[in-house]
Protein backbone atom coordinates (compact mmCIF):
# COMPACT_ATOMS: atom_id res chain seq x y z
CA UNK A 1 0.00 0.00 0.00
CA UNK A 2 1.16 3.50 -0.81
CA UNK A 3 -0.03 6.71 0.82
CA UNK A 4 -0.48 9.48 -1.74
CA UNK A 5 0.20 12.14 0.92
CA UNK A 6 3.46 10.56 2.14
CA UNK A 7 6.79 12.06 1.04
CA UNK A 8 8.73 8.82 1.68
CA UNK A 9 6.25 6.81 -0.44
CA UNK A 10 7.01 9.24 -3.27
CA UNK A 11 10.78 9.13 -2.75
CA UNK A 12 10.96 5.35 -2.24
CA UNK A 13 8.94 4.73 -5.40
CA UNK A 14 10.96 7.18 -7.49
CA UNK A 15 8.27 9.86 -7.97
CA UNK A 16 10.55 12.35 -6.22
CA UNK A 17 14.28 12.16 -7.00
CA UNK A 18 16.69 11.25 -4.23
CA UNK A 19 20.37 10.51 -3.73
CA UNK A 20 19.90 6.76 -3.86
CA UNK A 21 22.71 4.47 -2.71
CA UNK A 22 20.76 1.19 -2.86
CA UNK A 23 17.51 -0.01 -4.42
CA UNK A 24 15.72 -3.33 -4.80
CA UNK A 25 12.13 -4.49 -5.18
CA UNK A 26 11.26 -3.69 -1.56
CA UNK A 27 13.58 -0.91 -0.40
CA UNK A 28 15.27 2.30 -1.37
CA UNK A 29 18.19 3.68 0.63
CA UNK A 30 18.89 7.37 0.12
CA UNK A 31 20.88 10.16 1.71
CA UNK A 32 19.17 12.31 4.35
CA UNK A 33 18.72 15.96 3.33
CA UNK A 34 19.31 17.10 6.91
CA UNK A 35 22.27 14.89 7.79
CA UNK A 36 23.39 14.50 11.40
CA UNK A 37 26.82 13.66 9.95
CA UNK A 38 28.42 13.08 6.54
CA UNK A 39 26.83 10.08 4.80
CA UNK A 40 23.63 9.92 6.93
CA UNK A 41 21.31 7.57 5.03
CA UNK A 42 17.78 6.23 5.41
CA UNK A 43 16.58 2.70 4.68
CA UNK A 44 12.98 3.04 3.51
CA UNK A 45 10.52 0.32 2.41
CA UNK A 46 8.64 1.04 -0.82
CA UNK A 47 5.32 0.11 0.78
CA UNK A 48 3.84 2.46 3.34
CA UNK A 49 4.18 1.36 6.98
CA UNK A 50 3.85 4.20 9.46
CA UNK A 51 6.22 2.72 12.03
CA UNK A 52 7.76 -0.46 13.49
CA UNK A 53 4.36 -1.55 14.82
CA UNK A 54 2.97 -2.02 11.32
CA UNK A 55 6.10 -3.14 9.46
CA UNK A 56 5.61 -6.52 7.78
CA UNK A 57 7.80 -9.27 9.35
CA UNK A 58 9.80 -10.27 6.27
CA UNK A 59 10.70 -6.65 5.57
CA UNK A 60 11.48 -6.17 9.23
CA UNK A 61 14.02 -8.97 9.18
CA UNK A 62 15.57 -7.72 5.93
CA UNK A 63 16.13 -4.21 7.27
CA UNK A 64 19.03 -5.20 9.46
CA UNK A 65 20.72 -7.26 6.77
CA UNK A 66 20.64 -4.15 4.62
CA UNK A 67 21.86 -2.04 7.52
CA UNK A 68 24.88 -4.31 7.92
CA UNK A 69 25.69 -4.22 4.19
CA UNK A 70 25.56 -0.42 4.16
CA UNK A 71 27.39 -0.03 7.46
CA UNK A 72 30.29 -2.07 6.04
CA UNK A 73 30.31 0.11 2.93
CA UNK A 74 30.25 3.31 4.99
CA UNK A 75 33.14 2.18 7.14
CA UNK A 76 35.12 1.19 4.06
CA UNK A 77 34.66 4.32 1.96
CA UNK A 78 33.88 7.09 4.48
CA UNK A 79 36.40 5.84 7.06
CA UNK A 80 33.92 6.75 9.78
CA UNK A 81 34.94 5.93 13.35
CA UNK A 82 31.54 4.47 14.25
CA UNK A 83 27.91 4.27 13.12
CA UNK A 84 24.65 4.91 14.94
CA UNK A 85 21.64 2.94 13.75
CA UNK A 86 18.44 4.67 14.87
CA UNK A 87 14.75 4.23 14.30
CA UNK A 88 12.15 6.60 15.76
CA UNK A 89 8.51 5.68 16.41
CA UNK A 90 6.03 8.37 17.44
CA UNK A 91 6.50 12.12 17.84
CA UNK A 92 7.72 11.79 21.43
CA UNK A 93 10.52 9.55 20.15
CA UNK A 94 11.51 12.08 17.49
CA UNK A 95 9.66 10.66 14.49
CA UNK A 96 8.82 13.42 12.04
CA UNK A 97 8.13 11.40 8.88
CA UNK A 98 5.44 8.81 9.50
CA UNK A 99 6.68 6.18 7.08
CA UNK A 100 9.00 3.62 8.67
CA UNK A 101 12.70 4.35 8.14
CA UNK A 102 15.98 3.29 9.69
CA UNK A 103 18.70 5.90 10.11
CA UNK A 104 22.32 4.97 9.38
CA UNK A 105 24.48 7.71 10.82
CA UNK A 106 28.23 7.45 10.28
CA UNK A 107 30.10 8.98 13.22
CA UNK A 108 33.44 10.75 13.26
CA UNK A 109 35.65 11.64 16.21
CA UNK A 110 34.67 15.17 17.28
CA UNK A 111 31.55 15.41 15.09
CA UNK A 112 28.52 17.39 16.23
CA UNK A 113 25.82 14.74 15.78
CA UNK A 114 25.26 14.67 19.56
CA UNK A 115 23.26 11.45 19.75
CA UNK A 116 23.03 10.63 23.46
CA UNK A 117 20.66 10.46 26.41
CA UNK A 118 20.88 11.19 30.11
CA UNK A 119 21.22 7.89 32.02
CA UNK A 120 18.51 7.59 34.70
CA UNK A 121 18.17 5.29 37.72
CA UNK A 122 16.19 2.12 38.36
CA UNK A 123 15.63 0.15 41.57
CA UNK A 124 15.80 -3.66 41.79
CA UNK A 125 12.02 -3.64 42.50
CA UNK A 126 11.33 -1.62 39.35
CA UNK A 127 13.55 -3.95 37.31
CA UNK A 128 11.65 -6.97 38.64
CA UNK A 129 8.29 -5.35 37.88
CA UNK A 130 9.39 -4.48 34.36
CA UNK A 131 10.65 -8.00 33.70
CA UNK A 132 7.26 -9.28 34.88
CA UNK A 133 5.29 -7.18 32.40
CA UNK A 134 7.71 -7.04 29.46
CA UNK A 135 8.79 -10.65 29.18
CA UNK A 136 7.76 -12.25 25.89
CA UNK A 137 7.91 -15.86 24.68
P1 LIG B 1 12.62 11.02 11.76
O1 LIG B 1 12.75 12.30 12.55
O2 LIG B 1 11.19 10.81 11.30
O3 LIG B 1 13.20 9.82 12.44
O4 LIG B 1 13.53 11.22 10.49
C1 LIG B 1 13.12 11.88 9.34
C2 LIG B 1 14.37 12.18 8.54
O5 LIG B 1 13.99 12.41 7.21
C3 LIG B 1 15.13 13.41 9.01
O6 LIG B 1 16.47 13.05 9.32
C4 LIG B 1 15.03 14.38 7.84
O7 LIG B 1 16.20 15.13 7.66
C5 LIG B 1 14.77 13.44 6.67
N1 LIG B 1 13.98 14.01 5.60
C6 LIG B 1 12.78 14.67 5.73
N2 LIG B 1 12.31 15.01 4.51
C7 LIG B 1 13.22 14.54 3.60
C8 LIG B 1 13.26 14.59 2.16
O8 LIG B 1 12.39 15.12 1.49
N3 LIG B 1 14.35 13.99 1.58
C9 LIG B 1 15.34 13.39 2.29
N4 LIG B 1 16.34 12.84 1.62
N5 LIG B 1 15.32 13.34 3.66
C10 LIG B 1 14.27 13.91 4.28
ZN1 LIG C 1 4.66 6.32 2.96
CSV table of N, CA and C and ligand atoms in Angstrom, one decimal:
chain,number,residue,atom,x,y,z
A,1,UNK,N,0.8,-1.2,0.0
A,1,UNK,CA,0.0,0.0,0.0
A,1,UNK,C,0.9,1.3,0.0
A,2,UNK,N,0.5,2.2,-0.8
A,2,UNK,CA,1.2,3.5,-0.8
A,2,UNK,C,0.2,4.6,-0.2
A,3,UNK,N,0.8,5.6,0.3
A,3,UNK,CA,0.0,6.7,0.8
A,3,UNK,C,0.3,7.9,0.0
A,4,UNK,N,-0.7,8.4,-0.8
A,4,UNK,CA,-0.5,9.5,-1.7
A,4,UNK,C,-0.1,10.8,-1.1
A,5,UNK,N,-0.2,10.9,0.2
A,5,UNK,CA,0.2,12.1,0.9
A,5,UNK,C,1.6,12.0,1.6
A,6,UNK,N,2.2,10.8,1.4
A,6,UNK,CA,3.5,10.6,2.1
A,6,UNK,C,4.7,10.8,1.3
A,7,UNK,N,5.6,11.7,1.8
A,7,UNK,CA,6.8,12.1,1.0
A,7,UNK,C,7.7,10.9,0.8
A,8,UNK,N,7.8,10.0,1.8
A,8,UNK,CA,8.7,8.8,1.7
A,8,UNK,C,8.2,7.8,0.7
A,9,UNK,N,6.8,7.7,0.6
A,9,UNK,CA,6.3,6.8,-0.4
A,9,UNK,C,6.7,7.3,-1.8
A,10,UNK,N,6.6,8.6,-2.0
A,10,UNK,CA,7.0,9.2,-3.3
A,10,UNK,C,8.5,9.1,-3.6
A,11,UNK,N,9.3,9.3,-2.5
A,11,UNK,CA,10.8,9.1,-2.8
A,11,UNK,C,11.1,7.7,-3.0
A,12,UNK,N,10.6,6.8,-2.1
A,12,UNK,CA,11.0,5.4,-2.2
A,12,UNK,C,10.5,4.8,-3.6
A,13,UNK,N,9.4,5.3,-4.1
A,13,UNK,CA,8.9,4.7,-5.4
A,13,UNK,C,9.4,5.5,-6.6
A,14,UNK,N,10.3,6.5,-6.4
A,14,UNK,CA,11.0,7.2,-7.5
A,14,UNK,C,10.2,8.3,-8.1
A,15,UNK,N,9.0,8.7,-7.5
A,15,UNK,CA,8.3,9.9,-8.0
A,15,UNK,C,9.0,11.2,-7.7
A,16,UNK,N,9.7,11.2,-6.6
A,16,UNK,CA,10.5,12.4,-6.2
A,16,UNK,C,12.0,11.9,-6.2
A,17,UNK,N,12.9,12.6,-6.9
A,17,UNK,CA,14.3,12.2,-7.0
A,17,UNK,C,15.0,12.2,-5.6
A,18,UNK,N,15.9,11.3,-5.5
A,18,UNK,CA,16.7,11.2,-4.2
A,18,UNK,C,18.1,10.8,-4.5
A,19,UNK,N,19.0,11.0,-3.6
A,19,UNK,CA,20.4,10.5,-3.7
A,19,UNK,C,20.4,9.1,-3.3
A,20,UNK,N,20.1,8.2,-4.2
A,20,UNK,CA,19.9,6.8,-3.9
A,20,UNK,C,21.2,6.0,-3.9
A,21,UNK,N,21.5,5.3,-2.8
A,21,UNK,CA,22.7,4.5,-2.7
A,21,UNK,C,22.4,3.0,-2.8
A,22,UNK,N,21.1,2.6,-2.7
A,22,UNK,CA,20.8,1.2,-2.9
A,22,UNK,C,19.3,1.2,-3.2
A,23,UNK,N,18.9,0.2,-4.1
A,23,UNK,CA,17.5,0.0,-4.4
A,23,UNK,C,17.3,-1.5,-4.8
A,24,UNK,N,16.2,-2.0,-4.3
A,24,UNK,CA,15.7,-3.3,-4.8
A,24,UNK,C,14.2,-3.3,-4.9
A,25,UNK,N,13.6,-4.4,-5.0
A,25,UNK,CA,12.1,-4.5,-5.2
A,25,UNK,C,11.4,-3.9,-4.0
A,26,UNK,N,12.0,-4.1,-2.8
A,26,UNK,CA,11.3,-3.7,-1.6
A,26,UNK,C,11.7,-2.4,-0.9
A,27,UNK,N,13.0,-2.0,-1.1
A,27,UNK,CA,13.6,-0.9,-0.4
A,27,UNK,C,14.3,0.1,-1.3
A,28,UNK,N,14.3,1.3,-0.8
A,28,UNK,CA,15.3,2.3,-1.4
A,28,UNK,C,16.1,2.9,-0.2
A,29,UNK,N,17.3,3.0,-0.4
A,29,UNK,CA,18.2,3.7,0.6
A,29,UNK,C,18.7,5.0,0.0
A,30,UNK,N,18.5,6.1,0.7
A,30,UNK,CA,18.9,7.4,0.1
A,30,UNK,C,19.5,8.3,1.2
A,31,UNK,N,20.2,9.3,0.8
A,31,UNK,CA,20.9,10.2,1.7
A,31,UNK,C,19.9,11.2,2.3
A,32,UNK,N,20.0,11.4,3.6
A,32,UNK,CA,19.2,12.3,4.4
A,32,UNK,C,19.5,13.7,4.0
A,33,UNK,N,18.5,14.6,3.7
A,33,UNK,CA,18.7,16.0,3.3
A,33,UNK,C,19.1,16.9,4.5
A,34,UNK,N,18.9,16.3,5.7
A,34,UNK,CA,19.3,17.1,6.9
A,34,UNK,C,20.2,16.2,7.7
A,35,UNK,N,21.4,15.9,7.2
A,35,UNK,CA,22.3,14.9,7.8
A,35,UNK,C,22.8,15.3,9.2
A,36,UNK,N,22.8,14.3,10.1
A,36,UNK,CA,23.4,14.5,11.4
A,36,UNK,C,24.9,14.5,11.3
A,37,UNK,N,25.4,13.8,10.2
A,37,UNK,CA,26.8,13.7,9.9
A,37,UNK,C,27.0,13.2,8.5
A,38,UNK,N,28.2,13.4,7.9
A,38,UNK,CA,28.4,13.1,6.5
A,38,UNK,C,28.1,11.6,6.2
A,39,UNK,N,27.2,11.4,5.2
A,39,UNK,CA,26.8,10.1,4.8
A,39,UNK,C,25.6,9.5,5.4
A,40,UNK,N,24.9,10.3,6.3
A,40,UNK,CA,23.6,9.9,6.9
A,40,UNK,C,22.6,9.4,5.9
A,41,UNK,N,22.2,8.2,6.0
A,41,UNK,CA,21.3,7.6,5.0
A,41,UNK,C,20.1,7.0,5.7
A,42,UNK,N,19.0,6.8,4.9
A,42,UNK,CA,17.8,6.2,5.4
A,42,UNK,C,17.4,5.0,4.6
A,43,UNK,N,17.1,3.9,5.3
A,43,UNK,CA,16.6,2.7,4.7
A,43,UNK,C,15.1,2.8,4.7
A,44,UNK,N,14.4,2.8,3.6
A,44,UNK,CA,13.0,3.0,3.5
A,44,UNK,C,12.3,2.0,2.7
A,45,UNK,N,11.3,1.3,3.2
A,45,UNK,CA,10.5,0.3,2.4
A,45,UNK,C,9.7,1.0,1.4
A,46,UNK,N,9.4,0.4,0.2
A,46,UNK,CA,8.6,1.0,-0.8
A,46,UNK,C,7.2,1.1,-0.5
A,47,UNK,N,6.7,0.1,0.3
A,47,UNK,CA,5.3,0.1,0.8
A,47,UNK,C,5.2,1.0,2.0
A,48,UNK,N,4.0,1.5,2.2
A,48,UNK,CA,3.8,2.5,3.3
A,48,UNK,C,3.5,1.7,4.6
A,49,UNK,N,4.4,1.8,5.6
A,49,UNK,CA,4.2,1.4,7.0
A,49,UNK,C,4.5,2.5,7.9
A,50,UNK,N,3.6,3.0,8.7
A,50,UNK,CA,3.9,4.2,9.5
A,50,UNK,C,5.0,4.1,10.4
A,51,UNK,N,5.2,2.9,11.0
A,51,UNK,CA,6.2,2.7,12.0
A,51,UNK,C,6.5,1.2,12.2
A,52,UNK,N,7.4,0.9,13.2
A,52,UNK,CA,7.8,-0.5,13.5
A,52,UNK,C,6.6,-1.3,13.8
A,53,UNK,N,5.5,-0.7,14.4
A,53,UNK,CA,4.4,-1.6,14.8
A,53,UNK,C,3.7,-2.2,13.6
A,54,UNK,N,3.7,-1.5,12.5
A,54,UNK,CA,3.0,-2.0,11.3
A,54,UNK,C,3.9,-2.8,10.4
A,55,UNK,N,5.2,-2.6,10.5
A,55,UNK,CA,6.1,-3.1,9.5
A,55,UNK,C,6.0,-4.7,9.3
A,56,UNK,N,5.8,-5.1,8.1
A,56,UNK,CA,5.6,-6.5,7.8
A,56,UNK,C,6.9,-7.3,8.2
A,57,UNK,N,6.7,-8.5,8.7
A,57,UNK,CA,7.8,-9.3,9.3
A,57,UNK,C,9.0,-9.6,8.4
A,58,UNK,N,8.7,-10.0,7.2
A,58,UNK,CA,9.8,-10.3,6.3
A,58,UNK,C,10.6,-9.0,6.0
A,59,UNK,N,10.0,-7.9,5.8
A,59,UNK,CA,10.7,-6.7,5.6
A,59,UNK,C,11.5,-6.3,6.8
A,60,UNK,N,10.8,-6.5,8.0
A,60,UNK,CA,11.5,-6.2,9.2
A,60,UNK,C,12.8,-6.9,9.4
A,61,UNK,N,12.8,-8.2,9.0
A,61,UNK,CA,14.0,-9.0,9.2
A,61,UNK,C,15.1,-8.6,8.1
A,62,UNK,N,14.6,-8.1,7.0
A,62,UNK,CA,15.6,-7.7,5.9
A,62,UNK,C,16.2,-6.4,6.2
A,63,UNK,N,15.6,-5.5,7.0
A,63,UNK,CA,16.1,-4.2,7.3
A,63,UNK,C,17.5,-4.3,7.9
A,64,UNK,N,17.7,-5.2,8.8
A,64,UNK,CA,19.0,-5.2,9.5
A,64,UNK,C,20.1,-5.8,8.6
A,65,UNK,N,19.7,-6.7,7.7
A,65,UNK,CA,20.7,-7.3,6.8
A,65,UNK,C,21.2,-6.1,5.9
A,66,UNK,N,20.3,-5.3,5.5
A,66,UNK,CA,20.6,-4.2,4.6
A,66,UNK,C,21.5,-3.2,5.4
A,67,UNK,N,21.1,-3.0,6.7
A,67,UNK,CA,21.9,-2.0,7.5
A,67,UNK,C,23.3,-2.5,7.6
A,68,UNK,N,23.5,-3.8,7.8
A,68,UNK,CA,24.9,-4.3,7.9
A,68,UNK,C,25.7,-4.1,6.6
A,69,UNK,N,25.0,-4.4,5.5
A,69,UNK,CA,25.7,-4.2,4.2
A,69,UNK,C,26.1,-2.8,4.0
A,70,UNK,N,25.2,-1.8,4.3
A,70,UNK,CA,25.6,-0.4,4.2
A,70,UNK,C,26.5,0.1,5.2
A,71,UNK,N,26.4,-0.4,6.4
A,71,UNK,CA,27.4,0.0,7.5
A,71,UNK,C,28.8,-0.4,7.1
A,72,UNK,N,29.0,-1.6,6.5
A,72,UNK,CA,30.3,-2.1,6.0
A,72,UNK,C,30.8,-1.2,4.9
A,73,UNK,N,29.9,-0.8,4.0
A,73,UNK,CA,30.3,0.1,2.9
A,73,UNK,C,30.7,1.5,3.5
A,74,UNK,N,29.9,2.0,4.4
A,74,UNK,CA,30.3,3.3,5.0
A,74,UNK,C,31.6,3.3,5.7
A,75,UNK,N,31.9,2.3,6.4
A,75,UNK,CA,33.1,2.2,7.1
A,75,UNK,C,34.3,2.1,6.1
A,76,UNK,N,34.1,1.4,5.1
A,76,UNK,CA,35.1,1.2,4.1
A,76,UNK,C,35.4,2.5,3.3
A,77,UNK,N,34.4,3.2,2.9
A,77,UNK,CA,34.7,4.3,2.0
A,77,UNK,C,34.6,5.7,2.7
A,78,UNK,N,33.9,5.8,3.8
A,78,UNK,CA,33.9,7.1,4.5
A,78,UNK,C,34.9,7.1,5.6
A,79,UNK,N,35.4,6.0,5.9
A,79,UNK,CA,36.4,5.8,7.1
A,79,UNK,C,35.8,6.5,8.3
A,80,UNK,N,34.5,6.2,8.6
A,80,UNK,CA,33.9,6.7,9.8
A,80,UNK,C,34.5,5.9,11.0
A,81,UNK,N,34.4,6.6,12.1
A,81,UNK,CA,34.9,5.9,13.3
A,81,UNK,C,33.9,5.1,14.1
A,82,UNK,N,32.6,5.2,13.7
A,82,UNK,CA,31.5,4.5,14.3
A,82,UNK,C,30.3,4.7,13.5
A,83,UNK,N,29.2,4.0,13.8
A,83,UNK,CA,27.9,4.3,13.1
A,83,UNK,C,26.8,4.1,14.2
A,84,UNK,N,25.9,5.1,14.2
A,84,UNK,CA,24.6,4.9,14.9
A,84,UNK,C,23.6,4.4,14.0
A,85,UNK,N,22.8,3.4,14.5
A,85,UNK,CA,21.6,2.9,13.8
A,85,UNK,C,20.4,3.3,14.6
A,86,UNK,N,19.5,4.1,14.1
A,86,UNK,CA,18.4,4.7,14.9
A,86,UNK,C,17.1,4.5,14.1
A,87,UNK,N,16.1,4.4,14.9
A,87,UNK,CA,14.7,4.2,14.3
A,87,UNK,C,13.7,4.8,15.3
A,88,UNK,N,13.1,5.9,14.9
A,88,UNK,CA,12.2,6.6,15.8
A,88,UNK,C,10.7,6.2,15.5
A,89,UNK,N,9.9,6.0,16.5
A,89,UNK,CA,8.5,5.7,16.4
A,89,UNK,C,7.7,6.6,17.3
A,90,UNK,N,6.9,7.4,16.7
A,90,UNK,CA,6.0,8.4,17.4
A,90,UNK,C,6.7,9.7,17.7
A,91,UNK,N,5.9,10.8,17.7
A,91,UNK,CA,6.5,12.1,17.8
A,91,UNK,C,7.4,12.3,19.1
A,92,UNK,N,7.0,11.6,20.2
A,92,UNK,CA,7.7,11.8,21.4
A,92,UNK,C,9.1,11.2,21.3
A,93,UNK,N,9.2,10.2,20.4
A,93,UNK,CA,10.5,9.5,20.2
A,93,UNK,C,11.3,10.2,19.0
A,94,UNK,N,10.8,11.3,18.5
A,94,UNK,CA,11.5,12.1,17.5
A,94,UNK,C,11.1,11.8,16.1
A,95,UNK,N,10.1,11.0,15.9
A,95,UNK,CA,9.7,10.7,14.5
A,95,UNK,C,9.0,11.9,13.9
A,96,UNK,N,9.4,12.3,12.7
A,96,UNK,CA,8.8,13.4,12.0
A,96,UNK,C,8.2,13.0,10.7
A,97,UNK,N,8.7,11.9,10.1
A,97,UNK,CA,8.1,11.4,8.9
A,97,UNK,C,7.5,10.1,9.2
A,98,UNK,N,6.2,10.0,9.0
A,98,UNK,CA,5.4,8.8,9.5
A,98,UNK,C,5.3,7.7,8.5
A,99,UNK,N,6.5,7.3,8.0
A,99,UNK,CA,6.7,6.2,7.1
A,99,UNK,C,8.0,5.5,7.6
A,100,UNK,N,7.9,4.3,8.0
A,100,UNK,CA,9.0,3.6,8.7
A,100,UNK,C,10.3,3.9,7.9
A,101,UNK,N,11.4,4.2,8.7
A,101,UNK,CA,12.7,4.4,8.1
A,101,UNK,C,13.7,4.1,9.2
A,102,UNK,N,14.9,3.6,8.8
A,102,UNK,CA,16.0,3.3,9.7
A,102,UNK,C,17.1,4.2,9.3
A,103,UNK,N,17.6,5.0,10.3
A,103,UNK,CA,18.7,5.9,10.1
A,103,UNK,C,20.0,5.2,10.2
A,104,UNK,N,20.9,5.4,9.3
A,104,UNK,CA,22.3,5.0,9.4
A,104,UNK,C,23.2,6.2,9.5
A,105,UNK,N,23.8,6.5,10.6
A,105,UNK,CA,24.5,7.7,10.8
A,105,UNK,C,26.0,7.4,11.1
A,106,UNK,N,26.8,7.6,10.1
A,106,UNK,CA,28.2,7.5,10.3
A,106,UNK,C,28.7,8.5,11.3
A,107,UNK,N,29.6,8.1,12.2
A,107,UNK,CA,30.1,9.0,13.2
A,107,UNK,C,31.6,9.2,13.1
A,108,UNK,N,32.0,10.4,13.4
A,108,UNK,CA,33.4,10.7,13.3
A,108,UNK,C,33.9,11.4,14.6
A,109,UNK,N,35.1,11.0,15.0
A,109,UNK,CA,35.6,11.6,16.2
A,109,UNK,C,35.4,13.1,16.2
A,110,UNK,N,34.8,13.7,17.2
A,110,UNK,CA,34.7,15.2,17.3
A,110,UNK,C,33.5,15.7,16.5
A,111,UNK,N,32.7,14.9,15.9
A,111,UNK,CA,31.6,15.4,15.1
A,111,UNK,C,30.5,16.0,16.0
A,112,UNK,N,29.5,16.7,15.4
A,112,UNK,CA,28.5,17.4,16.2
A,112,UNK,C,27.1,16.7,16.2
A,113,UNK,N,27.1,15.4,15.9
A,113,UNK,CA,25.8,14.7,15.8
A,113,UNK,C,25.1,14.7,17.1
A,114,UNK,N,25.8,14.6,18.2
A,114,UNK,CA,25.3,14.7,19.6
A,114,UNK,C,24.1,13.7,19.9
A,115,UNK,N,24.3,12.4,19.5
A,115,UNK,CA,23.3,11.4,19.7
A,115,UNK,C,23.6,10.8,21.1
A,116,UNK,N,22.8,11.2,22.1
A,116,UNK,CA,23.0,10.6,23.5
A,116,UNK,C,21.8,10.8,24.3
A,117,UNK,N,21.7,10.2,25.5
A,117,UNK,CA,20.7,10.5,26.4
A,117,UNK,C,21.2,10.5,27.8
A,118,UNK,N,20.4,11.1,28.7
A,118,UNK,CA,20.9,11.2,30.1
A,118,UNK,C,20.5,9.9,30.8
A,119,UNK,N,21.5,9.1,31.3
A,119,UNK,CA,21.2,7.9,32.0
A,119,UNK,C,20.4,8.2,33.3
A,120,UNK,N,19.3,7.4,33.5
A,120,UNK,CA,18.5,7.6,34.7
A,120,UNK,C,18.9,6.6,35.7
A,121,UNK,N,17.9,6.3,36.7
A,121,UNK,CA,18.2,5.3,37.7
A,121,UNK,C,17.0,4.3,37.7
A,122,UNK,N,17.3,3.1,38.2
A,122,UNK,CA,16.2,2.1,38.4
A,122,UNK,C,16.5,1.3,39.6
A,123,UNK,N,15.4,1.0,40.4
A,123,UNK,CA,15.6,0.1,41.6
A,123,UNK,C,15.5,-1.3,41.2
A,124,UNK,N,16.0,-2.2,42.1
A,124,UNK,CA,15.8,-3.7,41.8
A,124,UNK,C,14.3,-4.0,41.7
A,125,UNK,N,13.5,-3.4,42.5
A,125,UNK,CA,12.0,-3.6,42.5
A,125,UNK,C,11.4,-3.2,41.1
A,126,UNK,N,11.8,-2.1,40.7
A,126,UNK,CA,11.3,-1.6,39.3
A,126,UNK,C,11.8,-2.6,38.2
A,127,UNK,N,13.0,-3.0,38.3
A,127,UNK,CA,13.5,-3.9,37.3
A,127,UNK,C,12.7,-5.2,37.3
A,128,UNK,N,12.4,-5.7,38.5
A,128,UNK,CA,11.7,-7.0,38.6
A,128,UNK,C,10.2,-6.8,38.1
A,129,UNK,N,9.6,-5.6,38.4
A,129,UNK,CA,8.3,-5.4,37.9
A,129,UNK,C,8.3,-5.3,36.4
A,130,UNK,N,9.3,-4.6,35.8
A,130,UNK,CA,9.4,-4.5,34.4
A,130,UNK,C,9.6,-5.8,33.7
A,131,UNK,N,10.4,-6.7,34.3
A,131,UNK,CA,10.6,-8.0,33.7
A,131,UNK,C,9.3,-8.7,33.7
A,132,UNK,N,8.6,-8.6,34.8
A,132,UNK,CA,7.3,-9.3,34.9
A,132,UNK,C,6.3,-8.9,33.7
A,133,UNK,N,6.3,-7.6,33.4
A,133,UNK,CA,5.3,-7.2,32.4
A,133,UNK,C,5.8,-7.2,31.0
A,134,UNK,N,7.2,-7.2,30.8
A,134,UNK,CA,7.7,-7.0,29.5
A,134,UNK,C,8.1,-8.4,28.8
A,135,UNK,N,8.3,-9.4,29.7
A,135,UNK,CA,8.8,-10.7,29.2
A,135,UNK,C,7.9,-11.2,28.1
A,136,UNK,N,8.5,-11.6,27.0
A,136,UNK,CA,7.8,-12.2,25.9
A,136,UNK,C,8.3,-13.6,25.6
A,137,UNK,N,7.5,-14.5,25.0
A,137,UNK,CA,7.9,-15.9,24.7
A,137,UNK,C,8.6,-15.8,23.3
B,1,LIG,P1,12.6,11.0,11.8
B,1,LIG,O1,12.8,12.3,12.5
B,1,LIG,O2,11.2,10.8,11.3
B,1,LIG,O3,13.2,9.8,12.4
B,1,LIG,O4,13.5,11.2,10.5
B,1,LIG,C1,13.1,11.9,9.3
B,1,LIG,C2,14.4,12.2,8.5
B,1,LIG,O5,14.0,12.4,7.2
B,1,LIG,C3,15.1,13.4,9.0
B,1,LIG,O6,16.5,13.0,9.3
B,1,LIG,C4,15.0,14.4,7.8
B,1,LIG,O7,16.2,15.1,7.7
B,1,LIG,C5,14.8,13.4,6.7
B,1,LIG,N1,14.0,14.0,5.6
B,1,LIG,C6,12.8,14.7,5.7
B,1,LIG,N2,12.3,15.0,4.5
B,1,LIG,C7,13.2,14.5,3.6
B,1,LIG,C8,13.3,14.6,2.2
B,1,LIG,O8,12.4,15.1,1.5
B,1,LIG,N3,14.3,14.0,1.6
B,1,LIG,C9,15.3,13.4,2.3
B,1,LIG,N4,16.3,12.8,1.6
B,1,LIG,N5,15.3,13.3,3.7
B,1,LIG,C10,14.3,13.9,4.3
B,2,LIG,ZN1,4.7,6.3,3.0
